mmCIF file with all atom_site columns, C-alpha atoms in Angstrom:
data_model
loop_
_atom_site.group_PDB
_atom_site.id
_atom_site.type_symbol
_atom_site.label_atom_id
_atom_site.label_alt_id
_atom_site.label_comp_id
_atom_site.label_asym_id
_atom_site.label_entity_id
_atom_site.label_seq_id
_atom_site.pdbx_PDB_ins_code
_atom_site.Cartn_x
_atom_site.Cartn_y
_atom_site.Cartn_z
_atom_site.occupancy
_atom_site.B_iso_or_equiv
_atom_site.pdbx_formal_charge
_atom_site.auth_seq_id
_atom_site.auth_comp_id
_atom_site.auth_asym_id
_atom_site.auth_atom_id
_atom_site.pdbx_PDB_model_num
ATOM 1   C CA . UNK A 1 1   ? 31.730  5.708   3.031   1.00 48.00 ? 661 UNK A CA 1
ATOM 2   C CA . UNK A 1 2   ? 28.941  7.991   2.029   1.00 53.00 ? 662 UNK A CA 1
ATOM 3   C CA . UNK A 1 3   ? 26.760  9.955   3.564   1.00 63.00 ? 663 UNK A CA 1
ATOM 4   C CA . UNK A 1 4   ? 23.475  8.205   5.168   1.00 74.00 ? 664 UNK A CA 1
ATOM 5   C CA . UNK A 1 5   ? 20.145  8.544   4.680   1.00 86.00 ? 665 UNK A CA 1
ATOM 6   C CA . UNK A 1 6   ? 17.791  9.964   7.128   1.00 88.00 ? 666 UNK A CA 1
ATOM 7   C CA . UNK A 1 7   ? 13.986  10.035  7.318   1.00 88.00 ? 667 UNK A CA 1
ATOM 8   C CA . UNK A 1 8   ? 11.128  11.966  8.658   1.00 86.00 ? 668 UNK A CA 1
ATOM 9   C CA . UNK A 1 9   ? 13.071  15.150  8.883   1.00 84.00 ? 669 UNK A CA 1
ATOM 10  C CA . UNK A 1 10  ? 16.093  13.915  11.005  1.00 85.00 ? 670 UNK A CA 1
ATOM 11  C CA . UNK A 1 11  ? 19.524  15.811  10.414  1.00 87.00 ? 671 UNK A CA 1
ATOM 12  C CA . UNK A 1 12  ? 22.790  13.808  8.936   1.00 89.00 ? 672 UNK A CA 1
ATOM 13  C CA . UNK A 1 13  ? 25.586  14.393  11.141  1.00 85.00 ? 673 UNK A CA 1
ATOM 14  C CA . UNK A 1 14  ? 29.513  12.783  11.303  1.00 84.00 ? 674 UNK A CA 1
ATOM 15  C CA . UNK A 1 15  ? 29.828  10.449  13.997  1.00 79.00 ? 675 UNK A CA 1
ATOM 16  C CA . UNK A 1 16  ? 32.747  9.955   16.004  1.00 79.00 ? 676 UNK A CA 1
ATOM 17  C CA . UNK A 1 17  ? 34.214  6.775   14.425  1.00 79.00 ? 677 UNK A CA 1
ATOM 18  C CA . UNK A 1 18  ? 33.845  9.239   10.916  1.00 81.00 ? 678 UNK A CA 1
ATOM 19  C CA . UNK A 1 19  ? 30.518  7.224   10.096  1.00 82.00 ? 679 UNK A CA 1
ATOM 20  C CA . UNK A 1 20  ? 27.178  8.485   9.484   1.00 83.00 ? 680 UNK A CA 1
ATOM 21  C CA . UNK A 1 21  ? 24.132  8.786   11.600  1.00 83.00 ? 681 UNK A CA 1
ATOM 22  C CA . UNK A 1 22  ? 21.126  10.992  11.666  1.00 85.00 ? 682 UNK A CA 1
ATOM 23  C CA . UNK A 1 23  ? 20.321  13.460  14.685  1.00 82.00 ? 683 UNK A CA 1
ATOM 24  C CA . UNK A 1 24  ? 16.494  12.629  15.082  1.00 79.00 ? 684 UNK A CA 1
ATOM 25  C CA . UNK A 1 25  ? 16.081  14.851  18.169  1.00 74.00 ? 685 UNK A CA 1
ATOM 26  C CA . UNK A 1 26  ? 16.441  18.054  15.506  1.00 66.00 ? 686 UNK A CA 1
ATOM 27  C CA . UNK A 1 27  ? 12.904  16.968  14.401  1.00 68.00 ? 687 UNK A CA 1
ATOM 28  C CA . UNK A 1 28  ? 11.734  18.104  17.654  1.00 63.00 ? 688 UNK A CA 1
ATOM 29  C CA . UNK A 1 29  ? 10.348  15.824  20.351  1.00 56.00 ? 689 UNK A CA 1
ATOM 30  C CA . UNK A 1 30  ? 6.665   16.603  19.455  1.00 63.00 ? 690 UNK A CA 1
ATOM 31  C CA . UNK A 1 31  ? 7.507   14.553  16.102  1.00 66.00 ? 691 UNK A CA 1
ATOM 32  C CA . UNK A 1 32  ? 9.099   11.820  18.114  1.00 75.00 ? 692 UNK A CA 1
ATOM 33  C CA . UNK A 1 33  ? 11.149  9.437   15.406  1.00 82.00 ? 693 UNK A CA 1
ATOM 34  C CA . UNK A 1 34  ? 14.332  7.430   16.621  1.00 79.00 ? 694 UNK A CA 1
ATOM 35  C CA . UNK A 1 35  ? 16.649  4.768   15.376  1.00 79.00 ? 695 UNK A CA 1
ATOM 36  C CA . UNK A 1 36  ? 20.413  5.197   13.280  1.00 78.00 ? 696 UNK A CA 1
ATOM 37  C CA . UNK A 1 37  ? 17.798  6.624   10.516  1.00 85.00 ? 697 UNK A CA 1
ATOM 38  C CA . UNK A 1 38  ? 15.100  8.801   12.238  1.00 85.00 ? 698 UNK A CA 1
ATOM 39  C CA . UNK A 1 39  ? 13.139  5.300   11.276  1.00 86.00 ? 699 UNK A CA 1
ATOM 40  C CA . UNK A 1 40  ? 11.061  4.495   14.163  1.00 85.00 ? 700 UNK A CA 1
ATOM 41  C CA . UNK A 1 41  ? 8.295   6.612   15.552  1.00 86.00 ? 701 UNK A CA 1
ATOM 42  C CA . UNK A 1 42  ? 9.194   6.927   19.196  1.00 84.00 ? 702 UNK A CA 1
ATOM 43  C CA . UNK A 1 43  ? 6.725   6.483   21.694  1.00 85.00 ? 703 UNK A CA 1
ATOM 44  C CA . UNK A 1 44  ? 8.653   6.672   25.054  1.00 86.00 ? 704 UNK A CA 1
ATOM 45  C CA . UNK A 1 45  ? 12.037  8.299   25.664  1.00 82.00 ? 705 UNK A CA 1
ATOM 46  C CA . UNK A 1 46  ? 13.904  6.668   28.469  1.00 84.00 ? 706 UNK A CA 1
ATOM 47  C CA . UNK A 1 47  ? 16.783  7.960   30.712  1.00 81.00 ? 707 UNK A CA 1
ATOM 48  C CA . UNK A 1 48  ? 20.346  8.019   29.802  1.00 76.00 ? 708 UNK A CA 1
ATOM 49  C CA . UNK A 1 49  ? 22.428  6.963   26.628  1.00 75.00 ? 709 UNK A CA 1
ATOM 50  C CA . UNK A 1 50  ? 22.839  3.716   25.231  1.00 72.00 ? 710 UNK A CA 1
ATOM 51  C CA . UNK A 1 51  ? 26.558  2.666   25.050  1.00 71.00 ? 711 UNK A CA 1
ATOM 52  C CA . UNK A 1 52  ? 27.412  4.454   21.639  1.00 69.00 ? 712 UNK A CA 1
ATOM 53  C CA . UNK A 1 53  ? 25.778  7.930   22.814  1.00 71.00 ? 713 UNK A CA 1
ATOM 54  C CA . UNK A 1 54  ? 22.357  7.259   21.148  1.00 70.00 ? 714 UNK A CA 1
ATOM 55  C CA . UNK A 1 55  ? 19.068  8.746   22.970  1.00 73.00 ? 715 UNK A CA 1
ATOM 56  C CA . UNK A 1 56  ? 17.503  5.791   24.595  1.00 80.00 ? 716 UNK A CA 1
ATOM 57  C CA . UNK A 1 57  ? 13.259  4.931   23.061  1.00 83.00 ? 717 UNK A CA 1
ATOM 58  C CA . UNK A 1 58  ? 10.650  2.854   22.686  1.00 88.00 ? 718 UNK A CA 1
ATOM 59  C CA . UNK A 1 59  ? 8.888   2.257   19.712  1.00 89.00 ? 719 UNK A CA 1
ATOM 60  C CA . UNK A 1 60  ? 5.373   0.335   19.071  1.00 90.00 ? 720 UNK A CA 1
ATOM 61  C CA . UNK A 1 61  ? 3.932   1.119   22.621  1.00 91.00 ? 721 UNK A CA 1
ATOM 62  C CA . UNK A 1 62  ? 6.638   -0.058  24.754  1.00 91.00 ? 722 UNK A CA 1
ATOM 63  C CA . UNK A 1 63  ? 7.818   1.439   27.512  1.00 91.00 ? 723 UNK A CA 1
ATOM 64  C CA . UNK A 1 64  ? 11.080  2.285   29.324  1.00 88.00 ? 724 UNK A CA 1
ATOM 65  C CA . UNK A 1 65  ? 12.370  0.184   31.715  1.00 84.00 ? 725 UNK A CA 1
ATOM 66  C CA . UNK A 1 66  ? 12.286  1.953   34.862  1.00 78.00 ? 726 UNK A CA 1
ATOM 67  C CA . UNK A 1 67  ? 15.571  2.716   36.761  1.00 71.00 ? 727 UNK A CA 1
ATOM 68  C CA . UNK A 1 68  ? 17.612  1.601   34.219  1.00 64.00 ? 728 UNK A CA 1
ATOM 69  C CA . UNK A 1 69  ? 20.005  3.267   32.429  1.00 63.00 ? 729 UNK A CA 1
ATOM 70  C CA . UNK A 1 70  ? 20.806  1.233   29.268  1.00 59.00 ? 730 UNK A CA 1
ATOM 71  C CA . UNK A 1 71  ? 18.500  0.781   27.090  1.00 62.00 ? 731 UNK A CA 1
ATOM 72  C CA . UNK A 1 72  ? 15.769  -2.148  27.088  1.00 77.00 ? 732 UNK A CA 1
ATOM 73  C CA . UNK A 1 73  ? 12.245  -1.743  26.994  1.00 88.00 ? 733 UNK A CA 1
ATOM 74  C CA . UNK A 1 74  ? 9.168   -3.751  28.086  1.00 91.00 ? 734 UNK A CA 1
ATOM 75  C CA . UNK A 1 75  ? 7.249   -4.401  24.701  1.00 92.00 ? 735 UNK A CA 1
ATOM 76  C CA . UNK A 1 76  ? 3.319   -4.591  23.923  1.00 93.00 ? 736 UNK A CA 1
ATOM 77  C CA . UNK A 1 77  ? 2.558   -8.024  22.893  1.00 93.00 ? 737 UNK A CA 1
ATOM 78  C CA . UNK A 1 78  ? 3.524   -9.035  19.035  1.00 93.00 ? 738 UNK A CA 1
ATOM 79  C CA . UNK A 1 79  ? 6.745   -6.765  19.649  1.00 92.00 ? 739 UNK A CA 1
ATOM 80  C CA . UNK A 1 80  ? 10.922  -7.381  20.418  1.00 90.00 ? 740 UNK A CA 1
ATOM 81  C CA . UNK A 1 81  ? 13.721  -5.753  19.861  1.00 87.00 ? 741 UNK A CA 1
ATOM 82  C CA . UNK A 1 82  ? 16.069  -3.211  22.064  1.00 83.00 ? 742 UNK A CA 1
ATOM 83  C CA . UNK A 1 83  ? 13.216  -0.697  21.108  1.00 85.00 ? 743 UNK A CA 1
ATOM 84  C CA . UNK A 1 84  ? 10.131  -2.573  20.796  1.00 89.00 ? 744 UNK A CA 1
ATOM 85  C CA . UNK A 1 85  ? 11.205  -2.270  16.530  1.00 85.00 ? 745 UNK A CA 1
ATOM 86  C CA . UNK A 1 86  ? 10.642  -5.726  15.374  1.00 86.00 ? 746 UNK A CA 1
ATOM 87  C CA . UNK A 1 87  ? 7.376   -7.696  14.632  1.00 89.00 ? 747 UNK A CA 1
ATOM 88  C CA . UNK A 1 88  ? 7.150   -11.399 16.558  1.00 88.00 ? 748 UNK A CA 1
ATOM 89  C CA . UNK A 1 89  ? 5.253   -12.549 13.212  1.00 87.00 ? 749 UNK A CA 1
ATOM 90  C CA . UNK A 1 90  ? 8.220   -11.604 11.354  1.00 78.00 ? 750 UNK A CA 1
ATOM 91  C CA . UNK A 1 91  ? 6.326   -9.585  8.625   1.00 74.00 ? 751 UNK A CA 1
ATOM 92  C CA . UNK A 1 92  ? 8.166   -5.786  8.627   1.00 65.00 ? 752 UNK A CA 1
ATOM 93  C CA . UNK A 1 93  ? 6.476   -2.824  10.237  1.00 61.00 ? 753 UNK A CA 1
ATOM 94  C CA . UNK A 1 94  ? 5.314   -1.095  7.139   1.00 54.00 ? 754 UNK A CA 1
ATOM 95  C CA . UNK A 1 95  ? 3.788   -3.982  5.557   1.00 37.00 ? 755 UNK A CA 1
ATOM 96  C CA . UNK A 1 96  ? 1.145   -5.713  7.431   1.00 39.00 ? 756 UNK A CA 1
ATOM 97  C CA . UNK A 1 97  ? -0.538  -8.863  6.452   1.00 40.00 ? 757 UNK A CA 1
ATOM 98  C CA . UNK A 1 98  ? -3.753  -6.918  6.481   1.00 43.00 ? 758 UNK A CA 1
ATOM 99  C CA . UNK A 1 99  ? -2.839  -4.116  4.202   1.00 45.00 ? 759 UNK A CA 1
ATOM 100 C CA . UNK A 1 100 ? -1.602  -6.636  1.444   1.00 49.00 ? 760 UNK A CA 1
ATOM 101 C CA . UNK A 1 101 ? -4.927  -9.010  1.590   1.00 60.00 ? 761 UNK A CA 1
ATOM 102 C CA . UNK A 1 102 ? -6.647  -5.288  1.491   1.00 65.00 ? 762 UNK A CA 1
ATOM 103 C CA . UNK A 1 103 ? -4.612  -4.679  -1.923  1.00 69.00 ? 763 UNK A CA 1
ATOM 104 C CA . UNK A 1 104 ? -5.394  -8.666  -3.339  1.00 75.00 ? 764 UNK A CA 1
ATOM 105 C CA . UNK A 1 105 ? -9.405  -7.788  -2.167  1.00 79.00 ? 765 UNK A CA 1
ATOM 106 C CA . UNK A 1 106 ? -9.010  -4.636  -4.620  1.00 81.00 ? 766 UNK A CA 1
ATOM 107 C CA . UNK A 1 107 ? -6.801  -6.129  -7.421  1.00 83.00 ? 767 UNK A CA 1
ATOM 108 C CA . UNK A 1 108 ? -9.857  -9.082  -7.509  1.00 88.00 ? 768 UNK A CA 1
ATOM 109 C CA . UNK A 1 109 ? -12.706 -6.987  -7.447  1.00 88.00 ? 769 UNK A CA 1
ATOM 110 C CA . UNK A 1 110 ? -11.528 -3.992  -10.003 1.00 89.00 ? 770 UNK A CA 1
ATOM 111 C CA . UNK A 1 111 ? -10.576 -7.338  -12.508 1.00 91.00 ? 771 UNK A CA 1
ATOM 112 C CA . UNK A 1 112 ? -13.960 -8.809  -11.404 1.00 92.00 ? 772 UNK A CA 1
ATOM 113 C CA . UNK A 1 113 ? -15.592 -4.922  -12.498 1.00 93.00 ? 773 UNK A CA 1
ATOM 114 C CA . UNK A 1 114 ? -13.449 -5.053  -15.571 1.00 94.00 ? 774 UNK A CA 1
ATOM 115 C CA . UNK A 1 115 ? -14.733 -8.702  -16.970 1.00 94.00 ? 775 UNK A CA 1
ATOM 116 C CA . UNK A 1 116 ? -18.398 -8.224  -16.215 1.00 95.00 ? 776 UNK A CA 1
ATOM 117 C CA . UNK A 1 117 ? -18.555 -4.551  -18.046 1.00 94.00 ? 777 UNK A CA 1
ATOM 118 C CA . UNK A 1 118 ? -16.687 -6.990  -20.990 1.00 94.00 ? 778 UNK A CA 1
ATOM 119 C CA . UNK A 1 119 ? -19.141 -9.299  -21.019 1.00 94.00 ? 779 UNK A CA 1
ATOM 120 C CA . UNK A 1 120 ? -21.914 -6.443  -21.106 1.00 95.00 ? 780 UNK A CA 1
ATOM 121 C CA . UNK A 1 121 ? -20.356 -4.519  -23.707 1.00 92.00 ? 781 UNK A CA 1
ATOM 122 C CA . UNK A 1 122 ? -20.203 -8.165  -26.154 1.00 92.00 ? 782 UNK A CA 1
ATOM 123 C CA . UNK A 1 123 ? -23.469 -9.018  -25.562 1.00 89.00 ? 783 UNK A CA 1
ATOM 124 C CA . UNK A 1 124 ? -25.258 -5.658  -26.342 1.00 88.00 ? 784 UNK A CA 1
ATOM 125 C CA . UNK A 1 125 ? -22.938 -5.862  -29.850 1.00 87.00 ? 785 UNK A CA 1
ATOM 126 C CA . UNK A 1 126 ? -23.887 -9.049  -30.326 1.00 88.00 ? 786 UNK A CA 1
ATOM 127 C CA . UNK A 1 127 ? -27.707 -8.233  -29.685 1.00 87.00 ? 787 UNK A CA 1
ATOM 128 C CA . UNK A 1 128 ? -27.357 -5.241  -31.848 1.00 83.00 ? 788 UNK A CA 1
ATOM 129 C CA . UNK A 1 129 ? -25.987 -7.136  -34.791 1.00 79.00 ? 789 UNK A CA 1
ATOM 130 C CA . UNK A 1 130 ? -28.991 -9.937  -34.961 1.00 75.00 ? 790 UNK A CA 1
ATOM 131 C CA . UNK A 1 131 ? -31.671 -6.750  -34.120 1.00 71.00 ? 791 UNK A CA 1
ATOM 132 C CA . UNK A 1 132 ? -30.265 -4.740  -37.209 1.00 65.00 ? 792 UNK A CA 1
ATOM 133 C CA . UNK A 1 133 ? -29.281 -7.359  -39.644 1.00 60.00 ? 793 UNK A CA 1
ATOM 134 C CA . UNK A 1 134 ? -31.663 -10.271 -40.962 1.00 54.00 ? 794 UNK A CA 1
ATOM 135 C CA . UNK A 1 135 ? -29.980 -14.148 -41.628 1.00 54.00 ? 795 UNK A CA 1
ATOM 136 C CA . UNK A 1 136 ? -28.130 -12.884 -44.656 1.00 51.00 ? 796 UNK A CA 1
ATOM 137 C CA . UNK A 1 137 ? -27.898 -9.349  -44.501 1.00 52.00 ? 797 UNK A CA 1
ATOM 138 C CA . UNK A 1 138 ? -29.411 -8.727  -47.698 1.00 52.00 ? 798 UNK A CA 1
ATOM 139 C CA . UNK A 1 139 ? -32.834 -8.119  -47.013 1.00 54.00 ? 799 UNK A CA 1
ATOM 140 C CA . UNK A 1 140 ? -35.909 -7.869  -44.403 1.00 58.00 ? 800 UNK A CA 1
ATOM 141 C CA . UNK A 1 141 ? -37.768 -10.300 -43.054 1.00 59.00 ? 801 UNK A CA 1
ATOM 142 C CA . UNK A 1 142 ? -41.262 -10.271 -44.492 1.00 59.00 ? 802 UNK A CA 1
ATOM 143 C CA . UNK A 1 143 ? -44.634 -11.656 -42.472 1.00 63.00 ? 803 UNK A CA 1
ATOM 144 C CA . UNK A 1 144 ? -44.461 -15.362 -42.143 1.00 63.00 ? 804 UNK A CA 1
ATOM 145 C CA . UNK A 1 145 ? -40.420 -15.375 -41.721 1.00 60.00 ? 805 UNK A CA 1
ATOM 146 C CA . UNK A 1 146 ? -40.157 -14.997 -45.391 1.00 60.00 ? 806 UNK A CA 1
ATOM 147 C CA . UNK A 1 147 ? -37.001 -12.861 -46.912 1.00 59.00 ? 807 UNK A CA 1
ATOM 148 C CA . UNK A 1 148 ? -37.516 -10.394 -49.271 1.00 60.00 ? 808 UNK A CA 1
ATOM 149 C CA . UNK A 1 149 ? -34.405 -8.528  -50.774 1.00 63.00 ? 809 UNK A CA 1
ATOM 150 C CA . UNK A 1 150 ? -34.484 -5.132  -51.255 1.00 61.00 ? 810 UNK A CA 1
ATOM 151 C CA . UNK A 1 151 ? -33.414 -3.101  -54.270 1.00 63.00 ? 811 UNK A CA 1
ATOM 152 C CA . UNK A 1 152 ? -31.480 -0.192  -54.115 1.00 67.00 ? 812 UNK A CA 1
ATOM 153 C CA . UNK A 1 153 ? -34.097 2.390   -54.511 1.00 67.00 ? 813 UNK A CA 1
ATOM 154 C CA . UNK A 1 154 ? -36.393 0.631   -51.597 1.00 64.00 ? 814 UNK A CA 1
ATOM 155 C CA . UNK A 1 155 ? -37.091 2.594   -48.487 1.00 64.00 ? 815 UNK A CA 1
ATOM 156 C CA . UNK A 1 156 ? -38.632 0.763   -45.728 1.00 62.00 ? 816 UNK A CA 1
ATOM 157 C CA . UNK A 1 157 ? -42.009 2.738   -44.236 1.00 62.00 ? 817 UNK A CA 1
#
């Protein structure tokens, strides 16, 4: 296989089985991310390796089980996983219910902008047109709602 991909500054190394993995730790604690891809942002490092070698976290506010060696961690509310990584509402991490209503909320109201500056811009054309223009176009509209048609040396005073 190829190489893997790995985020947030994490280093690809060779693993043992000749696979790919990413060495998250070269980030620097300080930057915290963990997971096979430098994916998750680390918020508690626990003691000990997990059984393929991997530095033991906690992602999403949970915290290392204490006295243990393997890892496990106890999760904030909303949160499973070996490291706290999954959602219990099942939507993923970087995509929260709230951020795509915040999108829809935008997407409505710039159309909403969009249709009422439409509707502005036709009826000040349409306004324009009966201002300048009489019935016909031909003429001016004398006292009285008369027509009178102009010649073409007429200037109006």
């Amino acid at each position: 296989g190829g190489r893997g991909i790995c985020f947030h500054g994490g280093k690809c190394m060779e693993e043992e089985d000749g696979g790919w993995g990413c060495d998250c730790l070269a980030i620097g604690k300080d930057q915290a991310w963990a997971g096979k891809h430098c994916e998750f942002q680390a918020d508690d490092w626990c003691e000990g390796k997990d059984d393929k070698g991997n530095t033991v976290f906690c992602a999403n506010g949970g915290k290392c089980k204490k006295g243990e060696t393997h890892h496990g961690c106890l999760c904030e509310k909303g949160w499973y996983g070996d490291h706290c990584e999954f959602r219990a509402d099942g939507f993923p991490t970087n995509s929260t219910p709230r951020s795509r209503t915040q999108k829809q909320k935008v997407v409505i109201l710039f159309s909403f902008v969009v249709l009422i500056v439409v509707c502005i811009v036709c009826g000040a054309a349409i306004i324009t047109k009966k201002v300048a223009s009489p019935a016909n176009g031909k003429g001016v509209e004398a006292e009285g709602g008369d027509e009178v048609e102009l010649g073409p040396n007429v200037e109006i005073i």
